[in-house]
Coordinates of N, CA and C in Angstrom, one line a residue:
X3 N 3.5 12.1 -5.3 CA 3.2 10.7 -5.7 C 4.2 10.3 -6.7
X4 N 5.0 9.3 -6.3 CA 6.1 8.9 -7.2 C 5.6 8.2 -8.5
X5 N 4.5 7.5 -8.5 CA 4.1 6.8 -9.7 C 3.7 7.7 -10.8
X6 N 3.1 8.9 -10.5 CA 2.8 9.9 -11.5 C 4.1 10.3 -12.3
X7 N 5.1 10.6 -11.5 CA 6.3 11.1 -12.1 C 6.9 10.0 -13.0
X8 N 6.9 8.7 -12.5 CA 7.5 7.6 -13.3 C 6.7 7.3 -14.5
X9 N 5.4 7.5 -14.5 CA 4.5 7.2 -15.6 C 4.5 8.2 -16.7
X10 N 5.1 9.4 -16.5 CA 5.1 10.5 -17.5 C 5.7 10.1 -18.8
X11 N 6.8 9.4 -18.7 CA 7.5 9.1 -20.0 C 7.3 7.7 -20.5
X12 N 6.2 7.1 -20.2 CA 5.9 5.8 -20.7 C 4.9 5.9 -21.9
X13 N 4.8 4.8 -22.6 CA 3.9 4.7 -23.7 C 2.6 4.1 -23.3
X14 N 2.3 4.0 -22.0 CA 1.0 3.4 -21.6 C -0.1 4.3 -21.9
X15 N -1.3 3.7 -22.2 CA -2.4 4.6 -22.5 C -3.1 5.1 -21.2
X16 N -4.0 6.0 -21.4 CA -4.6 6.7 -20.2 C -5.3 5.7 -19.3
X17 N -6.0 4.7 -19.8 CA -6.7 3.7 -19.0 C -5.8 2.9 -18.2
X18 N -4.7 2.5 -18.8 CA -3.7 1.7 -18.0 C -3.0 2.6 -16.9
X19 N -2.7 3.8 -17.2 CA -2.1 4.7 -16.3 C -3.0 4.9 -15.1
X20 N -4.3 5.0 -15.3 CA -5.3 5.2 -14.2 C -5.4 3.9 -13.4
X21 N -5.3 2.8 -14.0 CA -5.4 1.5 -13.3 C -4.1 1.3 -12.5
X22 N -3.0 1.6 -13.1 CA -1.7 1.4 -12.3 C -1.7 2.4 -11.1
X23 N -2.2 3.6 -11.3 CA -2.2 4.5 -10.2 C -3.1 4.0 -9.1
X24 N -4.3 3.5 -9.5 CA -5.2 3.0 -8.5 C -4.6 1.8 -7.7
X25 N -3.9 0.9 -8.4 CA -3.2 -0.2 -7.8 C -2.2 0.3 -6.8
X26 N -1.4 1.3 -7.3 CA -0.3 1.8 -6.4 C -0.9 2.4 -5.1
X27 N -2.0 3.2 -5.3 CA -2.6 3.8 -4.1 C -3.2 2.8 -3.1
X28 N -3.8 1.8 -3.7 CA -4.4 0.7 -2.8 C -3.3 0.0 -2.1
X29 N -2.2 -0.4 -2.8 CA -1.1 -1.1 -2.2 C -0.4 -0.3 -1.2
X30 N -0.3 1.0 -1.5 CA 0.4 1.9 -0.5 C -0.4 2.0 0.8
X31 N -1.7 2.0 0.7 CA -2.5 2.0 1.9 C -2.4 0.7 2.7
X32 N -2.4 -0.4 2.0 CA -2.3 -1.7 2.6 C -1.0 -1.9 3.3
X33 N 0.1 -1.3 2.7 CA 1.4 -1.5 3.3 C 1.8 -0.3 4.3
X34 N 0.8 0.6 4.5 CA 1.1 1.6 5.5 C 2.0 2.7 4.9
X35 N 2.0 2.9 3.6 CA 2.9 3.8 3.0 C 2.2 5.0 2.4
X36 N 0.9 5.1 2.6 CA 0.1 6.2 2.0 C 0.5 7.6 2.3
X37 N 1.0 7.8 3.5 CA 1.3 9.2 4.0 C 2.7 9.5 4.0
X38 N 3.5 8.7 3.4 CA 5.0 8.9 3.4 C 5.6 8.9 2.0
X39 N 6.6 9.6 1.8 CA 7.4 9.5 0.6 C 8.8 9.0 1.0
X40 N 9.0 7.7 0.6 CA 10.3 7.1 1.0 C 10.7 6.1 -0.1
X41 N 11.8 5.5 0.1 CA 12.4 4.6 -0.8 C 11.5 3.4 -1.1
X42 N 10.8 2.9 -0.1 CA 9.9 1.7 -0.3 C 8.7 2.1 -1.2
X43 N 8.2 3.3 -1.0 CA 7.1 3.7 -1.8 C 7.6 3.9 -3.3
X44 N 8.8 4.4 -3.5 CA 9.3 4.5 -4.8 C 9.5 3.2 -5.4
X45 N 10.0 2.2 -4.6 CA 10.2 0.9 -5.1 C 8.9 0.2 -5.5
X46 N 7.9 0.4 -4.7 CA 6.6 -0.1 -5.0 C 6.1 0.4 -6.4
X47 N 6.3 1.7 -6.6 CA 5.9 2.3 -7.9 C 6.6 1.7 -9.1
X48 N 7.9 1.6 -8.9 CA 8.7 1.0 -10.0 C 8.4 -0.5 -10.3
X49 N 8.1 -1.2 -9.2 CA 7.7 -2.6 -9.4 C 6.4 -2.8 -10.1
X50 N 5.4 -1.9 -9.8 CA 4.1 -2.0 -10.4 C 4.3 -1.7 -11.9
X51 N 5.1 -0.7 -12.2 CA 5.3 -0.3 -13.6 C 6.1 -1.4 -14.4
X52 N 7.0 -2.1 -13.7 CA 7.7 -3.2 -14.3 C 6.8 -4.3 -14.6
X53 N 5.9 -4.6 -13.7 CA 4.9 -5.7 -14.0 C 4.1 -5.4 -15.2
X54 N 3.7 -4.1 -15.4 CA 2.9 -3.7 -16.5 C 3.7 -3.8 -17.8
X55 N 5.0 -3.5 -17.7 CA 5.9 -3.6 -18.9 C 6.1 -5.0 -19.3
X56 N 5.8 -6.0 -18.4 CA 5.9 -7.4 -18.8 C 4.6 -7.8 -19.5
X57 N 3.7 -6.9 -19.6 CA 2.5 -7.2 -20.4 C 1.2 -7.5 -19.5
X58 N 1.4 -7.4 -18.2 CA 0.2 -7.6 -17.3 C -0.7 -6.4 -17.4
X59 N -2.0 -6.7 -17.5 CA -3.0 -5.7 -17.6 C -4.2 -5.9 -16.6
X60 N -4.2 -7.0 -15.9 CA -5.2 -7.2 -14.9 C -4.7 -6.7 -13.6
X61 N -5.5 -5.9 -12.9 CA -5.1 -5.3 -11.6 C -4.7 -6.3 -10.6
X62 N -5.4 -7.4 -10.5 CA -5.1 -8.5 -9.5 C -3.8 -9.1 -9.9
X63 N -3.5 -9.4 -11.1 CA -2.3 -9.9 -11.6 C -1.1 -9.0 -11.3
X64 N -1.3 -7.7 -11.5 CA -0.3 -6.7 -11.2 C 0.0 -6.7 -9.7
X65 N -1.0 -6.7 -8.9 CA -0.8 -6.7 -7.4 C 0.0 -7.9 -7.0
X66 N -0.4 -9.1 -7.5 CA 0.3 -10.3 -7.2 C 1.8 -10.3 -7.6
X67 N 2.0 -9.7 -8.8 CA 3.4 -9.6 -9.3 C 4.2 -8.6 -8.4
X68 N 3.5 -7.5 -8.0 CA 4.2 -6.5 -7.1 C 4.5 -7.1 -5.7
X69 N 3.6 -7.8 -5.1 CA 3.8 -8.4 -3.8 C 4.9 -9.4 -3.9
X70 N 4.9 -10.2 -5.0 CA 6.0 -11.3 -5.1 C 7.3 -10.6 -5.3
X71 N 7.4 -9.5 -6.0 CA 8.6 -8.8 -6.2 C 9.2 -8.1 -5.0
X72 N 8.3 -7.8 -4.1 CA 8.6 -7.1 -2.8 C 9.0 -8.0 -1.7
X73 N 8.7 -9.3 -1.9 CA 9.0 -10.3 -0.8 C 10.5 -10.4 -0.7
X74 N 11.0 -10.4 0.6 CA 12.4 -10.7 0.8 C 12.8 -12.1 0.4
X75 N 14.0 -12.2 -0.2 CA 14.4 -13.6 -0.6 C 15.2 -14.2 0.4

Protein backbone atom coordinates (compact mmCIF):
# COMPACT_ATOMS: atom_id res chain seq x y z
CA UNK A 1 0.00 0.00 0.00
CA UNK A 2 1.79 3.11 -1.16
CA UNK A 3 -0.08 5.56 1.05
CA UNK A 4 1.21 3.92 4.25
CA UNK A 5 4.77 4.31 3.06
CA UNK A 6 4.21 7.95 2.12
CA UNK A 7 2.49 8.81 5.40
CA UNK A 8 5.30 7.48 7.59
CA UNK A 9 7.30 10.70 7.55
CA UNK A 10 4.45 13.19 7.87
CA UNK A 11 3.40 15.17 10.90
CA UNK A 12 -0.24 14.14 10.48
CA UNK A 13 -1.97 12.79 13.58
CA UNK A 14 -3.28 9.24 13.79
CA UNK A 15 -6.91 10.18 13.10
CA UNK A 16 -5.98 12.06 9.94
CA UNK A 17 -3.76 9.21 8.74
CA UNK A 18 -6.62 6.75 9.25
CA UNK A 19 -9.02 9.00 7.34
CA UNK A 20 -6.57 9.55 4.47
CA UNK A 21 -5.96 5.82 4.27
CA UNK A 22 -9.72 5.17 4.11
CA UNK A 23 -10.17 7.78 1.36
CA UNK A 24 -7.27 6.24 -0.57
CA UNK A 25 -8.70 2.72 -0.30
CA UNK A 26 -12.21 3.86 -1.32
CA UNK A 27 -10.93 5.82 -4.30
CA UNK A 28 -8.64 2.97 -5.34
CA UNK A 29 -11.67 0.65 -5.47
CA UNK A 30 -13.75 3.19 -7.37
CA UNK A 31 -10.98 3.66 -9.94
CA UNK A 32 -10.32 -0.08 -10.30
CA UNK A 33 -6.86 0.21 -8.74
CA UNK A 34 -7.42 -1.78 -5.56
CA UNK A 35 -5.60 -4.92 -6.67
CA UNK A 36 -2.67 -3.30 -8.44
CA UNK A 37 0.51 -1.51 -7.53
CA UNK A 38 1.25 0.94 -10.30
CA UNK A 39 2.14 4.54 -11.02
CA UNK A 40 -1.49 5.71 -11.02
CA UNK A 41 -2.08 4.25 -7.55
CA UNK A 42 1.09 5.99 -6.32
CA UNK A 43 -0.09 9.22 -7.92
CA UNK A 44 -3.46 8.88 -6.19
CA UNK A 45 -1.73 8.47 -2.82
CA UNK A 46 0.47 11.52 -3.39
CA UNK A 47 -2.48 13.65 -4.51
CA UNK A 48 -4.53 12.74 -1.44
CA UNK A 49 -1.61 13.64 0.82
CA UNK A 50 -1.09 16.92 -1.02
CA UNK A 51 -4.76 17.83 -0.53
CA UNK A 52 -4.34 17.19 3.21
CA UNK A 53 -1.18 19.32 3.26
CA UNK A 54 -3.28 22.18 1.89
CA UNK A 55 -5.29 22.01 5.10
CA UNK A 56 -8.23 19.90 3.96
CA UNK A 57 -9.63 17.66 6.70
CA UNK A 58 -13.05 16.69 5.38
CA UNK A 59 -13.04 13.32 3.54
CA UNK A 60 -15.46 14.57 0.88
CA UNK A 61 -13.37 17.67 0.26
CA UNK A 62 -10.22 15.56 -0.03
CA UNK A 63 -11.94 13.22 -2.50
CA UNK A 64 -13.09 16.18 -4.61
CA UNK A 65 -9.60 17.66 -4.51
CA UNK A 66 -8.04 14.35 -5.55
CA UNK A 67 -10.49 13.78 -8.41
CA UNK A 68 -9.92 17.33 -9.65
CA UNK A 69 -6.15 16.82 -9.52
CA UNK A 70 -6.38 13.56 -11.46
CA UNK A 71 -8.50 14.99 -14.27
CA UNK A 72 -6.64 15.30 -17.55
CA UNK A 73 -6.16 18.89 -18.65
